[in-house]
Amino acid sequence: MTQPKRIAVTGAAGQICYSMLYRIAAGEIYGPNQPVRLQLLEITPALGVLEAVKMELDDCAFPLLDSVVCTDDAKVALEGVDAALFVGAKPRGPGMERSDLIADNGKIFSILGKTLNEVGSSDVKVCVVGNPANTNAYILKANAPAINPRNITALTRLDHNRALTQLAHKTGSRIDQIKKMIIWGNHSTTQVPDITFATVDGKDAPSLVDESWAMNDFIPTVAKRGAAVIDARGSSSAASAANAVIDHMASWEKGTDAGDWVSMAVPSDGSYGIEEGLIYSVPVTCSNGDYTIISDLKPTDAMREKMKASEKELLDEKNTVADLI
Ligand code: NAD
Ligand code: LMR
């Protein structure tokens, strides 16, 4: 009998989780032969709604769902898990930047980092989703020195997926024909969606589109997509965010396709001159349950300038939360 993988999910009664938990329980992260146990965390007032989430999980009769724990005790949720998905945090509303959430959300990640440090496995795989995701992951890492820092990551796969679709629409191609997209930097408007190394059906992407489209249309469309969804929907992206978390974890767990890479915000190893330890989005390949940063690319001068600007924003955010790290 295969032991179930244990997955902690915070903010489990919220919007993103309502699109995400059922897909995890159906086997979309670990595959069709791996049972899962969900350890779901919420704040006390949301435990009633969380119970309804569990009722629906039960009513799906997922063959791979071993068990579900609902709790408002972070120690219970994070104890011994193989993966921890940190979704629970305030979302932004219209007119806000994600960094406006730092004051409220940063504290959550300082507290949960300490708890993870106390009860988590040292090799737990962490994906931070709550915004501002990169800096929240940085805070979590600083408060959890017993956890392998390489395993503390933040979500930029949603931006990566958005970039794939924009390029597919522009070039009239299918998503599966596009390889080697990159999102550099922060999950914010300074992020750098970069098609320099991308290919479309084997052809270099830059040869298929105008440079002015890539710089003045593609980059801002992807970087501001979160705000566009908020304007259209009245609340922030949920289904696409849930999908991206599953993609992020499934790539990490099961590996990336040969000849392709994905974007993950991970602790910088100093590549591209980015300060070591900052949670910075880079292209990575994954295999054997681990990731490798693609560190030998030569970004164009224009991209390098934007990459530094995104690093600067992360350094500023880090200074803002100095009391939490
Ligand atoms: P939501 O408000 O619907 O749900 C958040 C849930 O978190 C709520 O149920 C709330 O009770 C819970 N929560 C709050 N504090 C908590 C704590 N300390 N412990 C456990 N649970 C807690 O929000 P949502 O739409 O699910 O979004 C969640 C976060 O994800 C937001 O910060 C949002 O900005 C962010 N987000 C990130 C990305 C990304 O790509 N990185 C994409 C979309 C949304
Ligand atoms: C997104 O990119 O959709 C999320 O980060 C939510 C937001 O605030 O934009």
mmCIF file of C-alpha atoms and ligand atoms in Angstrom:
data_model
loop_
_atom_site.group_PDB
_atom_site.id
_atom_site.type_symbol
_atom_site.label_atom_id
_atom_site.label_comp_id
_atom_site.label_asym_id
_atom_site.label_seq_id
_atom_site.Cartn_x
_atom_site.Cartn_y
_atom_site.Cartn_z
ATOM 1 C CA MET A 1 0.000 0.000 0.000
ATOM 2 C CA THR A 2 1.556 3.350 -1.054
ATOM 3 C CA GLN A 3 1.860 5.814 1.839
ATOM 4 C CA PRO A 4 -0.213 8.969 1.163
ATOM 5 C CA LYS A 5 1.634 12.205 0.383
ATOM 6 C CA ARG A 6 0.727 14.811 2.968
ATOM 7 C CA ILE A 7 -0.086 18.284 1.650
ATOM 8 C CA ALA A 8 -0.752 21.309 3.844
ATOM 9 C CA VAL A 9 -2.869 24.051 2.288
ATOM 10 C CA THR A 10 -3.452 27.381 4.028
ATOM 11 C CA GLY A 11 -6.417 29.626 3.241
ATOM 12 C CA ALA A 12 -8.254 26.446 2.313
ATOM 13 C CA ALA A 13 -11.749 27.970 2.463
ATOM 14 C CA GLY A 14 -10.824 30.759 0.047
ATOM 15 C CA GLN A 15 -11.373 31.328 -3.670
ATOM 16 C CA ILE A 16 -8.181 29.789 -5.029
ATOM 17 C CA CYS A 17 -8.464 26.679 -2.911
ATOM 18 C CA TYR A 18 -12.034 26.071 -4.054
ATOM 19 C CA SER A 19 -10.603 25.591 -7.545
ATOM 20 C CA MET A 20 -7.476 23.775 -6.389
ATOM 21 C CA LEU A 21 -8.215 21.219 -3.677
ATOM 22 C CA TYR A 22 -10.460 19.021 -5.805
ATOM 23 C CA ARG A 23 -7.823 18.764 -8.518
ATOM 24 C CA ILE A 24 -5.131 17.828 -5.990
ATOM 25 C CA ALA A 25 -7.460 15.192 -4.569
ATOM 26 C CA ALA A 26 -7.997 13.876 -8.110
ATOM 27 C CA GLY A 27 -4.246 13.244 -8.411
ATOM 28 C CA GLU A 28 -3.120 16.181 -10.539
ATOM 29 C CA ILE A 29 0.108 16.858 -8.621
ATOM 30 C CA TYR A 30 1.435 13.395 -7.871
ATOM 31 C CA GLY A 31 -0.268 11.333 -10.568
ATOM 32 C CA PRO A 32 -2.832 8.549 -10.681
ATOM 33 C CA ASN A 33 -1.086 6.068 -8.381
ATOM 34 C CA GLN A 34 -0.328 8.275 -5.392
ATOM 35 C CA PRO A 35 -2.867 8.752 -2.561
ATOM 36 C CA VAL A 36 -2.926 12.161 -0.856
ATOM 37 C CA ARG A 37 -3.827 13.421 2.599
ATOM 38 C CA LEU A 38 -4.931 17.075 2.805
ATOM 39 C CA GLN A 39 -4.088 19.055 5.958
ATOM 40 C CA LEU A 40 -6.181 22.224 5.600
ATOM 41 C CA LEU A 41 -5.607 25.404 7.615
ATOM 42 C CA GLU A 42 -8.001 28.301 8.076
ATOM 43 C CA ILE A 43 -8.560 31.099 10.538
ATOM 44 C CA THR A 44 -11.148 30.169 13.193
ATOM 45 C CA PRO A 45 -14.107 32.164 11.732
ATOM 46 C CA ALA A 46 -13.714 30.321 8.403
ATOM 47 C CA LEU A 47 -13.798 26.799 9.869
ATOM 48 C CA GLY A 48 -17.523 26.445 9.059
ATOM 49 C CA VAL A 49 -16.929 27.134 5.377
ATOM 50 C CA LEU A 50 -13.895 24.838 5.491
ATOM 51 C CA GLU A 51 -16.127 22.058 6.787
ATOM 52 C CA ALA A 52 -18.310 22.530 3.692
ATOM 53 C CA VAL A 53 -15.188 22.250 1.504
ATOM 54 C CA LYS A 54 -14.445 18.936 3.221
ATOM 55 C CA MET A 55 -18.043 17.754 2.760
ATOM 56 C CA GLU A 56 -17.714 18.349 -0.977
ATOM 57 C CA LEU A 57 -14.341 16.611 -1.078
ATOM 58 C CA ASP A 58 -15.994 13.623 0.596
ATOM 59 C CA ASP A 59 -18.893 13.756 -1.840
ATOM 60 C CA CYS A 60 -16.534 13.524 -4.820
ATOM 61 C CA ALA A 61 -15.451 10.038 -3.614
ATOM 62 C CA PHE A 62 -11.945 10.571 -5.001
ATOM 63 C CA PRO A 63 -10.195 7.181 -4.976
ATOM 64 C CA LEU A 64 -6.833 8.865 -4.241
ATOM 65 C CA LEU A 65 -8.048 10.965 -1.304
ATOM 66 C CA ASP A 66 -6.817 9.194 1.808
ATOM 67 C CA SER A 67 -8.007 11.723 4.410
ATOM 68 C CA VAL A 68 -8.735 15.389 5.096
ATOM 69 C CA VAL A 69 -7.808 17.312 8.240
ATOM 70 C CA CYS A 70 -9.463 20.708 8.860
ATOM 71 C CA THR A 71 -7.876 22.878 11.525
ATOM 72 C CA ASP A 72 -7.160 26.396 12.751
ATOM 73 C CA ASP A 73 -3.956 25.164 14.397
ATOM 74 C CA ALA A 74 -0.952 25.712 12.113
ATOM 75 C CA LYS A 75 1.055 23.064 13.964
ATOM 76 C CA VAL A 76 -1.529 20.429 13.108
ATOM 77 C CA ALA A 77 -1.691 21.538 9.465
ATOM 78 C CA LEU A 78 2.057 21.767 8.839
ATOM 79 C CA GLU A 79 3.229 18.765 10.827
ATOM 80 C CA GLY A 80 5.259 16.312 8.760
ATOM 81 C CA VAL A 81 3.940 17.374 5.357
ATOM 82 C CA ASP A 82 5.656 16.607 2.041
ATOM 83 C CA ALA A 83 4.365 19.838 0.479
ATOM 84 C CA ALA A 84 2.964 23.086 1.874
ATOM 85 C CA LEU A 85 0.932 25.457 -0.284
ATOM 86 C CA PHE A 86 0.708 28.858 1.400
ATOM 87 C CA VAL A 87 -2.355 30.453 -0.159
ATOM 88 C CA GLY A 88 -3.975 32.028 2.917
ATOM 89 C CA ALA A 89 -3.542 35.806 2.797
ATOM 90 C CA LYS A 90 -5.536 38.900 1.881
ATOM 91 C CA PRO A 91 -6.059 39.449 -1.853
ATOM 92 C CA ARG A 92 -5.754 42.945 -3.345
ATOM 93 C CA GLY A 93 -8.738 44.875 -4.672
ATOM 94 C CA PRO A 94 -9.078 47.315 -7.587
ATOM 95 C CA GLY A 95 -6.478 50.117 -7.619
ATOM 96 C CA MET A 96 -4.071 48.349 -5.267
ATOM 97 C CA GLU A 97 -0.565 47.016 -5.958
ATOM 98 C CA ARG A 98 0.337 43.607 -4.543
ATOM 99 C CA SER A 99 3.020 45.251 -2.406
ATOM 100 C CA ASP A 100 0.232 47.206 -0.613
ATOM 101 C CA LEU A 101 -0.556 43.870 1.086
ATOM 102 C CA ILE A 102 2.868 43.534 2.739
ATOM 103 C CA ALA A 103 1.924 45.036 6.090
ATOM 104 C CA ASP A 104 -1.001 42.638 6.653
ATOM 105 C CA ASN A 105 0.235 39.530 4.866
ATOM 106 C CA GLY A 106 3.915 39.686 5.843
ATOM 107 C CA LYS A 107 3.027 38.961 9.472
ATOM 108 C CA ILE A 108 1.180 35.773 8.473
ATOM 109 C CA PHE A 109 4.327 34.434 6.797
ATOM 110 C CA SER A 110 6.556 35.297 9.715
ATOM 111 C CA ILE A 111 4.281 33.356 12.093
ATOM 112 C CA LEU A 112 3.769 30.398 9.748
ATOM 113 C CA GLY A 113 7.511 30.280 8.976
ATOM 114 C CA LYS A 114 8.236 29.821 12.676
ATOM 115 C CA THR A 115 5.632 27.072 12.945
ATOM 116 C CA LEU A 116 6.937 25.314 9.837
ATOM 117 C CA ASN A 117 10.407 25.500 11.344
ATOM 118 C CA GLU A 118 9.127 23.775 14.464
ATOM 119 C CA VAL A 119 6.970 20.999 13.000
ATOM 120 C CA GLY A 120 7.838 20.747 9.287
ATOM 121 C CA SER A 121 10.085 18.191 7.587
ATOM 122 C CA SER A 122 13.382 19.780 6.569
ATOM 123 C CA ASP A 123 12.786 18.793 2.920
ATOM 124 C CA VAL A 124 9.153 19.964 2.664
ATOM 125 C CA LYS A 125 8.434 21.533 -0.727
ATOM 126 C CA VAL A 126 6.916 24.991 -0.225
ATOM 127 C CA CYS A 127 4.994 27.101 -2.735
ATOM 128 C CA VAL A 128 3.974 30.578 -1.552
ATOM 129 C CA VAL A 129 0.953 31.995 -3.375
ATOM 130 C CA GLY A 130 -0.335 34.736 -1.020
ATOM 131 C CA ASN A 131 0.790 38.168 -2.191
ATOM 132 C CA PRO A 132 3.259 39.738 -2.401
ATOM 133 C CA ALA A 133 4.362 36.154 -3.052
ATOM 134 C CA ASN A 134 8.142 36.592 -3.489
ATOM 135 C CA THR A 135 8.597 38.690 -0.369
ATOM 136 C CA ASN A 136 6.226 36.532 1.675
ATOM 137 C CA ALA A 137 8.363 33.519 0.676
ATOM 138 C CA TYR A 138 11.464 35.471 1.701
ATOM 139 C CA ILE A 139 9.915 36.170 5.113
ATOM 140 C CA LEU A 140 8.909 32.515 5.494
ATOM 141 C CA LYS A 141 12.444 31.372 4.604
ATOM 142 C CA ALA A 142 14.027 33.765 7.091
ATOM 143 C CA ASN A 143 11.798 32.416 9.854
ATOM 144 C CA ALA A 144 12.341 28.750 9.007
ATOM 145 C CA PRO A 145 16.098 28.147 9.065
ATOM 146 C CA ALA A 146 15.620 24.404 9.656
ATOM 147 C CA ILE A 147 13.890 24.004 6.284
ATOM 148 C CA ASN A 148 16.010 23.463 3.162
ATOM 149 C CA PRO A 149 15.990 27.023 1.738
ATOM 150 C CA ARG A 150 16.083 25.721 -1.860
ATOM 151 C CA ASN A 151 12.627 24.274 -1.259
ATOM 152 C CA ILE A 152 11.016 27.599 -0.403
ATOM 153 C CA THR A 153 9.567 28.881 -3.666
ATOM 154 C CA ALA A 154 6.922 31.338 -4.821
ATOM 155 C CA LEU A 155 4.436 31.171 -7.668
ATOM 156 C CA THR A 156 5.215 32.851 -10.998
ATOM 157 C CA ARG A 157 3.811 29.996 -13.079
ATOM 158 C CA LEU A 158 0.595 31.973 -13.558
ATOM 159 C CA ASP A 159 2.631 34.720 -15.248
ATOM 160 C CA HIS A 160 4.462 32.056 -17.293
ATOM 161 C CA ASN A 161 1.152 30.574 -18.447
ATOM 162 C CA ARG A 162 -0.216 34.022 -19.257
ATOM 163 C CA ALA A 163 2.888 34.694 -21.356
ATOM 164 C CA LEU A 164 2.497 31.407 -23.253
ATOM 165 C CA THR A 165 -1.065 32.282 -24.192
ATOM 166 C CA GLN A 166 -0.221 35.829 -25.332
ATOM 167 C CA LEU A 167 2.538 34.507 -27.606
ATOM 168 C CA ALA A 168 0.338 31.666 -28.894
ATOM 169 C CA HIS A 169 -2.415 34.124 -29.805
ATOM 170 C CA LYS A 170 0.033 36.501 -31.475
ATOM 171 C CA THR A 171 1.682 33.784 -33.577
ATOM 172 C CA GLY A 172 -1.442 31.699 -34.228
ATOM 173 C CA SER A 173 0.187 28.683 -32.608
ATOM 174 C CA ARG A 174 -0.740 26.095 -30.016
ATOM 175 C CA ILE A 175 0.531 26.301 -26.444
ATOM 176 C CA ASP A 176 2.361 22.981 -26.808
ATOM 177 C CA GLN A 177 4.365 24.397 -29.716
ATOM 178 C CA ILE A 178 5.929 27.078 -27.482
ATOM 179 C CA LYS A 179 9.059 26.243 -25.486
ATOM 180 C CA LYS A 180 11.444 28.153 -23.258
ATOM 181 C CA MET A 181 9.308 31.079 -22.115
ATOM 182 C CA ILE A 182 10.751 33.027 -19.168
ATOM 183 C CA ILE A 183 9.388 35.182 -16.372
ATOM 184 C CA TRP A 184 12.213 36.938 -14.526
ATOM 185 C CA GLY A 185 11.921 38.641 -11.156
ATOM 186 C CA ASN A 186 9.039 39.619 -8.941
ATOM 187 C CA HIS A 187 5.380 38.563 -9.257
ATOM 188 C CA SER A 188 4.476 42.222 -9.728
ATOM 189 C CA THR A 189 4.291 44.772 -12.505
ATOM 190 C CA THR A 190 8.119 44.865 -12.634
ATOM 191 C CA GLN A 191 8.230 41.190 -13.673
ATOM 192 C CA VAL A 192 10.012 40.554 -16.965
ATOM 193 C CA PRO A 193 8.211 38.247 -19.395
ATOM 194 C CA ASP A 194 10.979 37.425 -21.892
ATOM 195 C CA ILE A 195 10.595 35.699 -25.287
ATOM 196 C CA THR A 196 14.291 36.052 -26.241
ATOM 197 C CA PHE A 197 14.984 32.316 -25.929
ATOM 198 C CA ALA A 198 11.486 31.067 -26.715
ATOM 199 C CA THR A 199 10.713 28.974 -29.760
ATOM 200 C CA VAL A 200 7.419 28.483 -31.565
ATOM 201 C CA ASP A 201 7.199 25.211 -33.447
ATOM 202 C CA GLY A 202 11.008 25.142 -33.481
ATOM 203 C CA LYS A 203 11.429 28.726 -34.799
ATOM 204 C CA ASP A 204 12.987 31.513 -32.721
ATOM 205 C CA ALA A 205 10.099 33.532 -31.273
ATOM 206 C CA PRO A 206 11.799 36.953 -31.717
ATOM 207 C CA SER A 207 11.951 36.324 -35.491
ATOM 208 C CA LEU A 208 8.159 35.852 -35.586
ATOM 209 C CA VAL A 209 6.981 39.035 -33.827
ATOM 210 C CA ASP A 210 7.886 42.747 -33.911
ATOM 211 C CA GLU A 211 10.280 43.839 -31.219
ATOM 212 C CA SER A 212 7.901 46.686 -30.416
ATOM 213 C CA TRP A 213 5.103 44.139 -29.754
ATOM 214 C CA ALA A 214 7.379 42.166 -27.431
ATOM 215 C CA MET A 215 8.452 45.254 -25.494
ATOM 216 C CA ASN A 216 5.380 47.491 -25.527
ATOM 217 C CA ASP A 217 2.452 45.113 -25.724
ATOM 218 C CA PHE A 218 3.437 41.604 -24.575
ATOM 219 C CA ILE A 219 5.372 42.622 -21.443
ATOM 220 C CA PRO A 220 2.793 45.046 -20.002
ATOM 221 C CA THR A 221 -0.140 42.792 -20.919
ATOM 222 C CA VAL A 222 1.354 39.864 -18.992
ATOM 223 C CA ALA A 223 2.653 41.995 -16.115
ATOM 224 C CA LYS A 224 -0.708 43.743 -15.621
ATOM 225 C CA ARG A 225 -2.932 40.748 -16.251
ATOM 226 C CA GLY A 226 -3.695 40.265 -12.555
ATOM 227 C CA ALA A 227 -5.089 43.805 -12.335
ATOM 228 C CA ALA A 228 -7.048 43.318 -15.580
ATOM 229 C CA VAL A 229 -8.723 40.231 -14.086
ATOM 230 C CA ILE A 230 -9.531 42.142 -10.889
ATOM 231 C CA ASP A 231 -11.069 44.980 -12.924
ATOM 232 C CA ALA A 232 -13.183 42.548 -14.934
ATOM 233 C CA ARG A 233 -14.151 40.190 -12.107
ATOM 234 C CA GLY A 234 -14.182 42.404 -9.042
ATOM 235 C CA SER A 235 -11.861 39.967 -7.277
ATOM 236 C CA SER A 236 -8.514 38.441 -8.053
ATOM 237 C CA SER A 237 -7.795 35.473 -10.294
ATOM 238 C CA ALA A 238 -8.700 32.173 -8.701
ATOM 239 C CA ALA A 239 -9.134 29.317 -11.195
ATOM 240 C CA SER A 240 -6.036 30.276 -13.201
ATOM 241 C CA ALA A 241 -4.040 30.745 -9.992
ATOM 242 C CA ALA A 242 -5.134 27.309 -8.760
ATOM 243 C CA ASN A 243 -4.165 25.811 -12.102
ATOM 244 C CA ALA A 244 -0.742 27.457 -11.902
ATOM 245 C CA VAL A 245 -0.079 26.095 -8.396
ATOM 246 C CA ILE A 246 -0.842 22.595 -9.653
ATOM 247 C CA ASP A 247 1.437 23.144 -12.679
ATOM 248 C CA HIS A 248 4.229 24.466 -10.402
ATOM 249 C CA MET A 249 4.053 21.504 -8.028
ATOM 250 C CA ALA A 250 3.541 18.882 -10.758
ATOM 251 C CA SER A 251 6.589 20.149 -12.714
ATOM 252 C CA TRP A 252 8.697 20.122 -9.544
ATOM 253 C CA GLU A 253 7.520 16.646 -8.595
ATOM 254 C CA LYS A 254 7.332 14.922 -11.965
ATOM 255 C CA GLY A 255 9.884 16.895 -14.019
ATOM 256 C CA THR A 256 9.815 19.260 -16.986
ATOM 257 C CA ASP A 257 9.547 18.139 -20.617
ATOM 258 C CA ALA A 258 12.798 17.542 -22.526
ATOM 259 C CA GLY A 259 13.859 20.719 -24.352
ATOM 260 C CA ASP A 260 11.667 22.969 -22.235
ATOM 261 C CA TRP A 261 11.769 24.801 -18.924
ATOM 262 C CA VAL A 262 9.321 26.554 -16.589
ATOM 263 C CA SER A 263 9.485 29.706 -14.453
ATOM 264 C CA MET A 264 9.673 29.410 -10.670
ATOM 265 C CA ALA A 265 10.507 32.057 -8.080
ATOM 266 C CA VAL A 266 13.307 30.420 -6.062
ATOM 267 C CA PRO A 267 16.104 31.627 -3.782
ATOM 268 C CA SER A 268 18.634 33.277 -6.105
ATOM 269 C CA ASP A 269 21.979 31.492 -6.349
ATOM 270 C CA GLY A 270 23.603 34.735 -7.542
ATOM 271 C CA SER A 271 23.059 33.936 -11.240
ATOM 272 C CA TYR A 272 22.546 36.981 -13.461
ATOM 273 C CA GLY A 273 23.961 39.192 -10.702
ATOM 274 C CA ILE A 274 20.795 38.915 -8.584
ATOM 275 C CA GLU A 275 21.369 39.124 -4.817
ATOM 276 C CA GLU A 276 21.784 35.650 -3.388
ATOM 277 C CA GLY A 277 18.798 34.445 -1.381
ATOM 278 C CA LEU A 278 16.229 36.845 -2.870
ATOM 279 C CA ILE A 279 13.174 34.935 -4.080
ATOM 280 C CA TYR A 280 13.486 35.723 -7.774
ATOM 281 C CA SER A 281 11.748 34.103 -10.746
ATOM 282 C CA VAL A 282 14.066 32.292 -13.153
ATOM 283 C CA PRO A 283 13.806 29.542 -15.752
ATOM 284 C CA VAL A 284 14.340 26.086 -14.252
ATOM 285 C CA THR A 285 14.306 22.490 -15.384
ATOM 286 C CA CYS A 286 13.023 19.860 -12.954
ATOM 287 C CA SER A 287 13.884 16.198 -12.576
ATOM 288 C CA ASN A 288 13.963 13.645 -9.752
ATOM 289 C CA GLY A 289 11.861 15.933 -7.553
ATOM 290 C CA ASP A 290 14.377 18.788 -7.713
ATOM 291 C CA TYR A 291 14.906 21.891 -9.854
ATOM 292 C CA THR A 292 17.981 23.334 -11.569
ATOM 293 C CA ILE A 293 18.282 27.027 -12.367
ATOM 294 C CA ILE A 294 19.202 27.736 -16.004
ATOM 295 C CA SER A 295 22.113 29.993 -15.210
ATOM 296 C CA ASP A 296 24.026 30.359 -18.484
ATOM 297 C CA LEU A 297 21.718 32.450 -20.659
ATOM 298 C CA LYS A 298 22.793 35.830 -22.038
ATOM 299 C CA PRO A 299 19.772 38.122 -21.653
ATOM 300 C CA THR A 300 19.682 41.192 -23.913
ATOM 301 C CA ASP A 301 20.697 44.556 -22.438
ATOM 302 C CA ALA A 302 17.050 45.655 -22.452
ATOM 303 C CA MET A 303 16.016 42.565 -20.463
ATOM 304 C CA ARG A 304 18.953 42.901 -18.062
ATOM 305 C CA GLU A 305 17.900 46.463 -17.254
ATOM 306 C CA LYS A 306 14.365 45.300 -16.464
ATOM 307 C CA MET A 307 15.684 42.319 -14.462
ATOM 308 C CA LYS A 308 17.704 44.708 -12.283
ATOM 309 C CA ALA A 309 14.653 46.952 -11.795
ATOM 310 C CA SER A 310 12.649 43.960 -10.564
ATOM 311 C CA GLU A 311 15.517 42.986 -8.231
ATOM 312 C CA LYS A 312 15.542 46.578 -6.915
ATOM 313 C CA GLU A 313 11.827 46.324 -6.135
ATOM 314 C CA LEU A 314 12.426 43.086 -4.216
ATOM 315 C CA LEU A 315 15.275 44.690 -2.285
ATOM 316 C CA ASP A 316 12.978 47.601 -1.388
ATOM 317 C CA GLU A 317 10.250 45.170 -0.263
ATOM 318 C CA LYS A 318 12.844 43.299 1.805
ATOM 319 C CA ASN A 319 13.792 46.557 3.549
ATOM 320 C CA THR A 320 10.127 47.267 4.270
ATOM 321 C CA VAL A 321 9.777 43.967 6.153
ATOM 322 C CA ALA A 322 13.114 44.128 7.984
ATOM 323 C CA ASP A 323 11.293 43.662 11.313
ATOM 324 C CA LEU A 324 9.892 40.297 10.138
ATOM 325 C CA ILE A 325 13.117 38.698 8.921
HETATM 326 P P1 NAD B 1 -9.512 34.603 -0.459
HETATM 327 O O1 NAD B 1 -9.730 35.833 0.367
HETATM 328 O O2 NAD B 1 -10.641 34.060 -1.242
HETATM 329 O O3 NAD B 1 -8.988 33.426 0.484
HETATM 330 C C1 NAD B 1 -7.962 33.614 1.392
HETATM 331 C C2 NAD B 1 -8.246 32.701 2.570
HETATM 332 O O4 NAD B 1 -7.146 32.770 3.446
HETATM 333 C C3 NAD B 1 -9.484 33.129 3.369
HETATM 334 O O5 NAD B 1 -10.379 32.030 3.455
HETATM 335 C C4 NAD B 1 -8.920 33.513 4.738
HETATM 336 O O6 NAD B 1 -9.792 33.175 5.795
HETATM 337 C C5 NAD B 1 -7.632 32.687 4.765
HETATM 338 N N1 NAD B 1 -6.606 33.184 5.681
HETATM 339 C C6 NAD B 1 -6.296 34.454 5.997
HETATM 340 N N2 NAD B 1 -5.306 34.490 6.908
HETATM 341 C C7 NAD B 1 -4.963 33.206 7.151
HETATM 342 C C8 NAD B 1 -4.012 32.586 8.005
HETATM 343 N N3 NAD B 1 -3.209 33.286 8.787
HETATM 344 N N4 NAD B 1 -3.940 31.224 8.000
HETATM 345 C C9 NAD B 1 -4.755 30.496 7.220
HETATM 346 N N5 NAD B 1 -5.691 31.027 6.400
HETATM 347 C C10 NAD B 1 -5.785 32.363 6.371
HETATM 348 O O7 NAD B 1 -8.236 34.900 -1.377
HETATM 349 P P2 NAD B 1 -7.739 34.074 -2.661
HETATM 350 O O8 NAD B 1 -8.397 34.631 -3.870
HETATM 351 O O9 NAD B 1 -7.820 32.630 -2.387
HETATM 352 O O10 NAD B 1 -6.216 34.588 -2.713
HETATM 353 C C11 NAD B 1 -5.298 34.230 -1.702
HETATM 354 C C12 NAD B 1 -3.967 34.948 -1.918
HETATM 355 O O11 NAD B 1 -3.371 34.517 -3.137
HETATM 356 C C13 NAD B 1 -4.080 36.472 -2.023
HETATM 357 O O12 NAD B 1 -3.011 37.076 -1.316
HETATM 358 C C14 NAD B 1 -3.923 36.718 -3.515
HETATM 359 O O13 NAD B 1 -3.461 38.029 -3.787
HETATM 360 C C15 NAD B 1 -2.909 35.665 -3.861
HETATM 361 N N6 NAD B 1 -2.787 35.304 -5.271
HETATM 362 C C16 NAD B 1 -1.543 35.042 -5.748
HETATM 363 C C17 NAD B 1 -1.362 34.658 -7.068
HETATM 364 C C18 NAD B 1 0.010 34.370 -7.606
HETATM 365 O O14 NAD B 1 0.133 34.126 -8.816
HETATM 366 N N7 NAD B 1 1.075 34.354 -6.819
HETATM 367 C C19 NAD B 1 -2.465 34.529 -7.899
HETATM 368 C C20 NAD B 1 -3.740 34.806 -7.386
HETATM 369 C C21 NAD B 1 -3.885 35.201 -6.058
HETATM 370 C C1 LMR B 2 -2.629 37.566 -10.111
HETATM 371 O O1 LMR B 2 -1.578 37.760 -10.712
HETATM 372 O O2 LMR B 2 -3.704 37.341 -10.699
HETATM 373 C C2 LMR B 2 -2.620 37.555 -8.596
HETATM 374 O O3 LMR B 2 -1.373 37.901 -8.105
HETATM 375 C C3 LMR B 2 -3.701 38.390 -8.003
HETATM 376 C C4 LMR B 2 -3.419 39.864 -8.151
HETATM 377 O O4 LMR B 2 -3.503 40.578 -7.147
HETATM 378 O O5 LMR B 2 -3.137 40.303 -9.266
#
